[in-house]
Amino acid sequence: MSETTRAPRAERPERPARPEGRPARPGANRPNGQWKVDGTEPLNANEQWKQEDGGLAVRERIETIYAEGGFASIDGTDLHGRFRWWGLYTQRKPGIDGGKTATLEPHELEDEFFMLRVRIDGGQLTTEQLRVIGEISTEFARDTADLTDRQNIQLHWIRVEDVPEIWRRLEGVGLSTTEACGDVPRVILGSPVAGIAADELIDPTPQIFEIQEKYIGDPELANLPRKFKSAITGHPSQDIVHEINDVAFVGVEHPELGIGYDVWVGGGLSTNAHLAVRLGAFVAPERVADVWYGVTAIFRDYGYRRLRNRARLKFLVADWGAEKFRQVLETEYLDAPLPDGPAAPKPLTQGDHVGVHRQHDGRFYIGVTPFVGRISGTTLTRLAELLERVGSGRLRTTPHQKLVLLDIEEQHVEQLVAELDALGLQARPSLFRRGTIACTGIEFCKLAIVETKQTATDAVIALEERLAGIDLPHPISLHVNGCPNSCARIQTADIGLKGQLLPDGDGGQTPGFQVHLGGGLASATREEAGTGRTVRGLKVTADGLADYVETVVRRFLEQRDASVDETFAEWAHRADEEELR
């Protein structure tokens, strides 16, 4: 059934009683809200309203009541809870400084406008879809559009009165906002070069679309303990940040069984980082959807629901370990065990796909970077026109706030690169511009403490000037986050910046960041994922960000061991603390 035709409301399914002989979690004095262990009695207000009336049910009220009555007519629980199931969050009221983020109530922080997240599974878009998003942006969203590091596009300044018309336009071209937010299976990350890269092991598109068609918008999986993030790639660059997803499938060649996937579970960052673990199991392509469902259902049935700050799958995986998780998956949720399988080898190329690359059919794809994902509806519309003019009808978003433009004939490549640059989309950016991402920040986010997008942009421009002519041996990633929640993946960046307010020396406060150094995910320059190092007291003001990055990069270039091609991350983990300040 199509997600746009699926009924928005259904009764919560019956859950099995606690299995005989299955003990509670060791040392637990109170129930954790695990449905298969403790029963389904809700243990907090959030679980209560989800059981009383699920998030999918609110669509009908948005269309028939709230769009007619306006913001003031919206029920509070719908506004701060169920709206998320349809990609809607209230945005931050302008003019409220970061010092008040933790002291004001949600209704005091929020404006009467929404962020609307357009769900783009696998990052796959046609130029027709891109044009519709661009037109919605210019007509309803004050020309805003942000590329996220989850392959979605976010619009701002949306009025509830306009949401039904926006849905009509999106769904008319096969897009939706279904379960773009909320305690549900969020967008499925997919390789941005799925089906077109010359060096691809396997095209994961059929698996992504099978999961999307079967399970997205399905009431059976629409009440999870918290959000649930998925990723699938068949590209050897491992380009879907699999180590920080709840479940991920990475293309691999089994010596006897052929091409399939290595499965990982339990990744997540936020304020308590946990990198995903391998189950050591090989998943044939035809079993991916069943395994995905099994992992998701384990989360539904065994996830910790009592405390929301311990409700992500990573906490269950940390407690169980990979061996027990696989055993439960195979014995309770699959019809047959999974064969053991090998790990994927270290990536040989970068996974952001920036630059000009040949496709398997002889045409080219071009990966371009805007500044920290910030773009506009006008630019999206122009990009659609530009691509169609050179005979291309499709493109991809990426998990790195980039765009990949497909099916470009060789004779059009250089002219297109020049025209893209004029749009602010660089195919040959500096390594700093290429490696910088930033979250939404205080401009729109109610959780943020500091501004991010412009701060990061200003820093990159300054660094491009100051370090012009200096050849970096590898890209250095700079991730800027407006609060501790790590939407911009600060723990897995070469230089990760966590927003906070710092003393200004005059008794007041100024925007700044705590610094994390040397994090990263598996890549061409890194064997395996690891989180960054924090140095006691190492903080930098927003105004001093470019100065700090310039200093630490120059110090790295002076001190690195070139004989072993030492990376910034390797140097940052071995350097004395004083060298990092």
XYZ file of C-alpha atoms in Angstrom:
581
model
C 0.000 0.000 0.000
C 1.326 3.439 -0.840
C 2.283 5.629 2.120
C 0.123 8.410 0.718
C -2.981 6.242 0.664
C -2.476 4.345 3.891
C -5.117 5.108 6.501
C -3.700 7.569 9.022
C -5.110 5.880 12.094
C -5.250 2.350 13.382
C -5.576 0.612 16.722
C -2.348 -0.238 18.533
C -1.622 -3.926 17.943
C -1.756 -6.396 20.792
C 1.629 -7.195 22.285
C 2.643 -10.617 23.552
C 2.994 -11.170 27.256
C 6.427 -11.486 28.795
C 7.962 -14.783 27.608
C 8.385 -17.564 30.145
C 11.839 -17.634 31.612
C 12.962 -14.247 30.257
C 14.251 -12.269 33.258
C 14.198 -8.547 33.664
C 17.405 -6.682 32.874
C 20.000 -7.540 35.542
C 20.085 -5.023 38.365
C 16.892 -3.309 37.301
C 14.844 -2.247 40.307
C 12.163 -0.621 38.242
C 10.548 -1.664 34.970
C 12.133 -0.157 31.875
C 8.948 -0.129 29.852
C 10.023 -3.026 27.627
C 6.789 -4.275 26.137
C 7.899 -7.912 25.956
C 9.302 -7.854 29.482
C 7.268 -5.379 31.509
C 3.992 -5.244 29.593
C 2.590 -2.290 27.698
C 1.365 -0.123 30.559
C 2.671 3.388 29.748
C 5.239 4.652 32.263
C 5.351 8.309 31.260
C 3.127 10.952 29.704
C 4.718 10.597 26.282
C 3.973 6.879 26.153
C 0.464 7.577 27.405
C -0.582 9.855 24.541
C 1.100 7.637 21.956
C -1.072 4.746 23.099
C -4.234 6.806 23.372
C -3.984 8.266 19.864
C -0.955 7.591 17.695
C 0.977 10.191 15.777
C -0.289 9.095 12.378
C -3.834 9.985 13.444
C -3.154 13.718 13.579
C -3.066 14.197 9.807
C -6.841 14.256 9.556
C -7.063 16.935 12.254
C -4.404 19.036 10.532
C -6.337 18.944 7.283
C -9.858 19.400 8.650
C -9.439 21.414 11.871
C -6.075 23.080 12.356
C -5.557 24.309 8.803
C -8.962 25.980 9.083
C -8.586 27.315 12.633
C -4.929 28.340 12.474
C -2.181 27.964 15.068
C -4.366 28.915 18.032
C -6.703 25.991 17.346
C -4.012 23.294 17.727
C -4.234 20.932 20.698
C -1.057 21.084 22.799
C -0.301 17.365 22.681
C -0.777 17.315 18.933
C 1.421 20.384 18.544
C 4.360 19.143 20.623
C 3.985 15.450 19.900
C 1.910 14.029 17.071
C 2.776 16.756 14.530
C 6.266 15.262 14.370
C 4.927 12.082 12.778
C 4.184 14.259 9.742
C 7.499 16.135 9.687
C 6.369 19.254 11.575
C 8.202 20.994 14.438
C 7.485 24.463 15.735
C 10.477 26.705 15.112
C 12.199 29.080 17.493
C 10.774 32.556 17.974
C 13.250 35.165 16.669
C 15.169 37.219 19.206
C 15.357 34.700 22.068
C 19.012 34.354 23.040
C 20.718 31.077 23.833
C 20.819 31.724 27.545
C 17.057 31.238 27.704
C 16.969 27.928 25.810
C 17.007 25.820 28.972
C 14.909 28.144 31.131
C 11.835 28.862 29.005
C 8.952 26.482 28.404
C 8.374 25.194 24.851
C 5.423 27.510 24.300
C 7.596 30.471 25.295
C 10.367 29.513 22.860
C 8.256 28.605 19.868
C 6.939 30.758 17.070
C 3.650 30.192 15.280
C 5.538 28.777 12.300
C 6.885 25.319 11.534
C 9.906 23.577 10.191
C 8.673 21.033 7.640
C 10.963 18.112 6.822
C 10.565 16.544 3.385
C 11.425 12.861 3.560
C 13.772 11.688 0.765
C 14.569 7.986 1.173
C 17.894 7.100 -0.378
C 18.320 10.794 -1.199
C 16.770 10.080 -4.611
C 15.084 13.005 -6.385
C 13.907 13.799 -9.880
C 14.211 17.304 -11.252
C 10.408 17.483 -11.208
C 10.409 16.748 -7.487
C 13.219 19.244 -6.908
C 11.269 21.931 -8.748
C 8.176 21.277 -6.617
C 10.217 21.597 -3.414
C 11.746 24.817 -4.737
C 8.338 26.242 -5.612
C 6.943 25.317 -2.183
C 9.942 27.025 -0.610
C 9.485 30.275 -2.509
C 5.698 30.324 -2.098
C 5.255 29.105 1.473
C 8.659 29.067 3.232
C 10.221 32.498 2.599
C 12.675 30.895 0.143
C 14.319 28.734 2.839
C 15.714 25.263 2.204
C 18.354 23.351 4.167
C 20.011 20.132 3.053
C 20.354 17.975 6.155
C 22.930 15.321 6.983
C 20.052 12.807 6.841
C 19.420 13.390 3.096
C 16.237 15.352 3.788
C 15.336 18.915 2.841
C 13.944 21.164 5.576
C 11.772 24.218 4.980
C 11.022 26.966 7.507
C 8.342 29.599 8.149
C 5.568 27.128 7.269
C 2.036 28.043 8.424
C -0.323 25.254 9.448
C -2.900 26.800 7.108
C -0.657 25.927 4.143
C 0.258 22.363 5.129
C -2.576 20.556 3.277
C -1.685 22.284 0.013
C 2.011 21.533 0.545
C 1.199 17.874 1.114
C -0.932 17.820 -2.014
C 1.929 19.148 -4.109
C 4.569 16.879 -2.582
C 2.462 13.750 -2.851
C 1.553 14.673 -6.414
C 5.175 14.000 -7.386
C 5.757 11.012 -5.099
C 7.230 12.783 -2.067
C 5.910 12.971 1.471
C 6.624 14.059 5.028
C 5.314 10.788 6.512
C 7.301 9.833 9.619
C 9.989 12.378 8.815
C 10.153 13.025 12.573
C 8.801 11.334 15.698
C 9.282 7.973 17.430
C 9.214 6.120 14.132
C 11.487 4.770 11.398
C 12.960 7.970 9.998
C 14.290 8.434 6.463
C 16.373 5.544 5.120
C 19.823 6.766 4.181
C 21.083 5.354 0.907
C 24.204 5.644 -1.176
C 23.964 8.853 -3.230
C 25.488 6.975 -6.179
C 23.232 3.914 -5.959
C 22.780 2.320 -9.348
C 25.167 4.633 -11.194
C 28.689 4.328 -9.720
C 31.181 2.365 -11.757
C 32.713 0.793 -8.635
C 29.467 -0.094 -6.846
C 29.189 -3.581 -5.359
C 25.385 -3.674 -5.336
C 22.550 -1.230 -5.947
C 20.575 -0.957 -2.656
C 17.646 0.891 -4.236
C 15.357 -2.180 -4.403
C 15.918 -2.851 -0.713
C 15.292 0.797 0.246
C 12.070 0.946 -1.727
C 10.859 -2.409 -0.384
C 11.253 -1.191 3.203
C 9.649 2.141 2.358
C 6.677 0.546 0.636
C 6.038 -2.108 3.268
C 6.687 -0.320 6.515
C 6.784 3.478 6.373
C 3.466 4.791 7.648
C 2.509 1.337 8.956
C 0.799 1.690 12.371
C 2.534 -1.491 13.572
C 5.876 0.370 13.650
C 4.566 3.876 14.326
C 5.065 3.757 18.101
C 8.724 3.058 18.827
C 10.470 4.048 22.062
C 12.344 6.836 20.251
C 13.444 7.721 16.729
C 14.954 4.955 14.612
C 17.561 5.633 11.927
C 18.415 3.325 9.030
C 21.053 3.276 6.292
C 21.912 1.046 3.317
C 24.795 1.236 0.861
C 26.365 -0.967 -1.748
C 29.251 1.403 -2.455
C 32.767 0.565 -1.196
C 33.246 4.099 0.183
C 30.679 3.189 2.897
C 28.980 6.504 2.227
C 26.003 6.355 4.629
C 27.707 6.904 8.046
C 26.624 3.405 9.041
C 28.386 3.492 12.410
C 25.938 6.054 13.814
C 22.652 4.523 12.659
C 20.309 2.259 14.615
C 20.516 -0.293 11.811
C 22.733 -0.228 8.745
C 23.527 -2.552 5.868
C 26.937 -2.230 4.187
C 27.653 -3.921 0.871
C 30.139 -6.783 1.109
C 31.256 -9.803 -0.926
C 30.899 -13.151 0.830
C 33.452 -15.737 -0.379
C 30.764 -18.399 -0.891
C 27.445 -16.561 -0.979
C 28.272 -13.655 -3.286
C 27.307 -10.013 -2.867
C 25.093 -8.980 0.047
C 25.296 -6.901 3.185
C 27.082 -6.736 6.523
C 24.612 -5.617 9.213
C 25.319 -3.159 12.035
C 23.075 -2.116 14.942
C 22.933 0.357 17.808
C 24.720 3.460 16.570
C 23.875 6.959 17.777
C 25.526 10.125 19.037
C 23.638 12.913 20.900
C 24.947 13.480 24.439
C 25.869 9.809 24.936
C 27.698 8.503 21.880
C 27.649 4.804 21.016
C 29.059 3.515 17.762
C 27.170 0.704 16.064
C 28.354 -2.889 16.405
C 28.608 -5.580 13.752
C 26.398 -8.592 14.225
C 28.825 -10.653 12.141
C 25.944 -11.799 9.968
C 25.640 -11.829 6.185
C 22.317 -10.623 4.766
C 21.364 -11.591 1.227
C 19.580 -8.805 -0.685
C 16.236 -10.625 -0.598
C 16.388 -10.805 3.226
C 17.240 -7.153 3.933
C 13.641 -6.021 4.443
C 12.921 -8.910 6.821
C 16.079 -8.246 8.834
C 15.319 -4.518 8.916
C 11.832 -5.289 10.195
C 13.236 -7.683 12.804
C 15.673 -5.108 14.188
C 12.950 -2.461 14.239
C 10.539 -4.824 15.985
C 13.157 -5.717 18.611
C 13.418 -2.010 19.322
C 9.646 -1.708 19.540
C 9.278 -4.704 21.843
C 12.436 -4.567 23.977
C 13.451 -0.888 23.817
C 13.508 1.072 27.067
C 10.417 3.287 27.203
C 10.408 4.510 30.821
C 13.080 7.202 30.426
C 13.329 9.005 27.108
C 16.999 9.813 27.634
C 17.681 6.051 27.659
C 15.168 5.042 25.013
C 17.352 4.853 21.890
C 18.290 1.419 20.573
C 21.957 2.051 21.402
C 21.239 1.586 25.119
C 19.664 -1.828 24.549
C 22.560 -2.880 22.311
C 25.076 -1.667 24.892
C 23.363 -3.801 27.544
C 22.778 -6.907 25.417
C 25.872 -6.938 23.220
C 26.014 -8.098 19.606
C 25.817 -11.827 20.364
C 22.579 -11.657 22.339
C 21.039 -9.158 19.916
C 21.711 -11.484 16.986
C 20.370 -14.479 18.921
C 17.084 -12.694 19.710
C 16.800 -11.446 16.140
C 17.282 -14.915 14.660
C 15.154 -16.897 17.118
C 12.255 -14.511 17.714
C 11.965 -12.383 14.573
C 13.399 -14.274 11.575
C 12.293 -17.546 10.027
C 15.873 -18.823 9.712
C 19.300 -17.936 11.123
C 21.661 -15.692 9.205
C 24.987 -17.043 7.923
C 28.180 -15.578 9.301
C 29.776 -13.019 7.055
C 32.903 -10.927 6.573
C 33.360 -7.265 7.377
C 33.617 -4.817 4.523
C 37.183 -3.721 3.756
C 38.423 -0.231 4.537
C 37.067 2.359 2.072
C 39.483 3.487 -0.635
C 37.669 6.680 -1.657
C 35.842 9.514 0.087
C 32.173 8.988 0.699
C 30.898 12.502 0.056
C 31.201 12.058 -3.748
C 32.199 15.696 -4.298
C 33.767 16.345 -7.702
C 33.397 14.940 -11.209
C 33.180 11.147 -11.534
C 32.460 8.729 -14.365
C 29.312 6.599 -14.120
C 29.164 2.948 -15.135
C 27.395 3.970 -18.385
C 30.119 6.416 -19.450
C 28.271 9.554 -18.430
C 29.300 11.561 -15.366
C 27.982 12.494 -11.950
C 28.997 15.701 -10.238
C 29.015 16.131 -6.467
C 28.611 19.739 -5.337
C 28.696 21.480 -1.983
C 26.755 24.529 -0.861
C 27.814 26.297 2.311
C 26.898 23.974 5.220
C 23.733 22.756 3.518
C 22.140 26.204 3.359
C 20.414 26.750 0.039
C 17.171 28.360 -1.163
C 14.039 27.448 -3.046
C 15.079 29.780 -5.839
C 18.375 27.914 -6.196
C 16.633 24.532 -6.171
C 14.333 25.639 -8.977
C 17.233 27.019 -11.017
C 19.171 23.814 -10.461
C 16.270 21.747 -11.793
C 16.144 23.919 -14.915
C 19.911 23.722 -15.371
C 19.971 19.939 -15.133
C 17.086 19.497 -17.545
C 18.801 21.799 -20.018
C 21.773 19.409 -20.213
C 19.552 16.329 -20.428
C 19.583 15.173 -16.798
C 16.411 14.389 -14.913
C 17.669 13.220 -11.529
C 19.950 13.979 -8.596
C 20.684 12.867 -5.040
C 21.038 14.415 -1.616
C 23.801 13.064 0.650
C 24.475 12.448 4.361
C 27.063 15.239 4.168
C 24.799 18.172 3.219
C 25.816 17.865 -0.431
C 24.106 17.243 -3.771
C 25.084 14.715 -6.440
C 23.879 15.463 -9.981
C 23.521 12.457 -12.247
C 23.657 11.501 -15.927
C 25.764 14.363 -17.293
C 27.159 13.908 -20.792
C 30.891 14.545 -21.022
C 30.550 17.547 -23.342
C 28.445 19.369 -20.733
C 30.613 18.738 -17.663
C 32.878 21.794 -17.561
C 30.220 24.292 -18.565
C 27.882 22.829 -15.967
C 30.566 23.028 -13.289
C 30.974 26.741 -14.032
C 27.230 27.397 -13.951
C 26.860 25.453 -10.714
C 29.607 27.527 -9.146
C 27.648 30.652 -10.039
C 24.729 29.174 -8.078
C 26.949 28.692 -5.015
C 27.304 24.950 -5.624
C 30.987 24.107 -5.932
C 32.199 20.898 -7.529
C 35.817 21.712 -6.669
C 35.597 23.358 -3.249
C 38.399 23.972 -0.794
C 38.911 21.098 1.610
C 37.472 23.229 4.406
C 34.318 24.077 2.516
C 34.011 20.438 1.497
C 34.430 19.114 5.033
C 32.241 21.542 6.986
C 28.684 20.781 8.084
C 26.456 22.624 10.536
C 23.127 21.991 12.215
C 20.171 24.386 12.060
C 21.324 26.380 15.093
C 19.608 29.096 17.049
C 18.083 30.711 13.972
C 15.266 28.144 13.948
C 15.916 25.415 16.547
C 14.339 25.601 20.016
C 17.122 23.448 21.506
C 20.026 25.520 20.188
C 22.219 27.763 22.291
C 24.323 29.419 19.561
C 24.158 30.336 15.872
C 25.787 27.804 13.544
C 25.197 28.236 9.815
C 26.599 31.754 9.441
C 29.318 31.134 12.027
C 30.555 28.119 10.081
C 30.291 29.934 6.745
C 32.273 32.930 8.008
C 34.947 30.640 9.441
C 35.331 28.712 6.173
C 35.657 31.896 4.123
C 38.307 33.208 6.516
C 40.217 29.912 6.477
C 40.174 29.775 2.687
C 41.900 33.177 2.650
C 44.355 32.545 5.474
C 45.422 29.083 4.339
C 45.366 29.754 0.597
C 48.268 28.028 -1.113
C 48.745 25.514 1.701
C 48.132 21.954 0.588
C 46.390 19.885 3.208
C 47.383 16.213 3.009
C 43.779 15.134 3.635
C 40.402 16.808 4.099
C 39.820 18.127 7.625
C 36.197 17.935 8.714
C 34.735 20.796 10.742
C 31.319 20.087 12.299
C 29.455 22.892 14.056
C 26.583 22.120 16.418
C 24.346 24.576 18.242
C 23.747 22.441 21.352
C 24.965 19.171 22.945
C 22.655 16.922 20.872
C 25.121 16.413 18.004
C 22.831 16.713 14.992
C 26.004 17.763 13.159
C 27.942 14.712 14.434
C 30.544 16.586 16.461
C 32.067 13.471 18.050
C 32.958 12.029 14.651
C 34.621 15.093 13.121
C 38.283 16.034 12.934
C 37.225 19.253 14.658
C 33.833 19.033 16.345
C 32.279 22.054 17.997
C 29.524 21.796 20.618
C 27.670 25.056 21.145
C 27.584 26.657 24.584
C 27.767 30.070 26.192
C 31.156 31.172 27.490
C 32.157 33.974 29.903
C 32.914 37.168 28.006
C 35.280 38.583 30.627
C 32.909 41.389 31.594
C 30.451 39.404 33.656
C 28.342 38.398 30.688
C 28.262 35.558 28.206
C 29.220 35.116 24.571
C 28.461 32.329 22.072
C 31.141 29.695 21.840
C 31.962 26.019 21.566
C 33.512 23.121 23.404
C 36.067 21.494 21.108
C 36.289 17.793 20.192
C 39.335 16.708 18.180
C 40.212 13.633 16.160
C 36.880 11.895 15.655
C 35.845 10.205 12.452
C 34.026 7.371 10.733
C 35.577 4.656 8.562
C 37.012 6.329 5.476
C 39.844 6.302 2.992
C 42.093 7.781 5.688
C 40.745 5.891 8.690
C 40.533 2.154 9.384
C 37.565 2.304 11.755
C 35.270 4.782 13.470
C 36.205 6.541 16.672
C 35.029 9.512 18.693
C 36.964 12.704 19.228
C 39.156 13.714 22.124
C 38.168 16.459 24.516
C 40.770 18.549 26.298
C 39.845 19.936 29.672
C 38.908 23.589 29.371
C 39.407 23.724 25.605
C 36.716 26.105 24.402
C 36.599 28.738 21.701
C 34.326 31.718 21.133
C 32.298 31.936 17.948
C 34.203 35.073 16.978
C 37.502 33.276 17.523
C 36.614 30.098 15.643
C 38.629 30.804 12.503
C 41.641 31.884 14.603
C 41.566 28.642 16.563
C 41.158 26.364 13.541
C 43.955 28.137 11.690
C 46.254 27.752 14.696
C 45.593 24.072 15.277
C 45.816 23.210 11.569
C 49.145 25.010 11.172
C 50.429 23.200 14.263
C 49.331 19.875 12.791
C 51.120 20.607 9.510
C 54.307 21.467 11.420
C 54.229 18.410 13.653
C 52.658 15.614 11.592
C 54.699 12.564 10.719
C 54.672 12.689 6.935
C 56.611 9.423 6.687
C 53.486 7.506 7.723
C 51.050 9.954 6.110
C 49.704 10.890 9.553
C 46.183 12.309 9.512
C 44.844 15.177 11.573
C 42.858 12.735 13.721
C 45.918 10.594 14.435
C 47.949 13.654 15.350
C 45.179 15.076 17.541
C 45.032 11.904 19.614
C 48.799 11.766 20.210
C 49.552 15.481 20.631
C 50.140 17.043 24.037
C 47.176 18.979 25.352
C 49.016 22.270 25.112
C 49.536 21.739 21.381
C 45.777 21.521 20.909
C 44.886 24.793 22.591
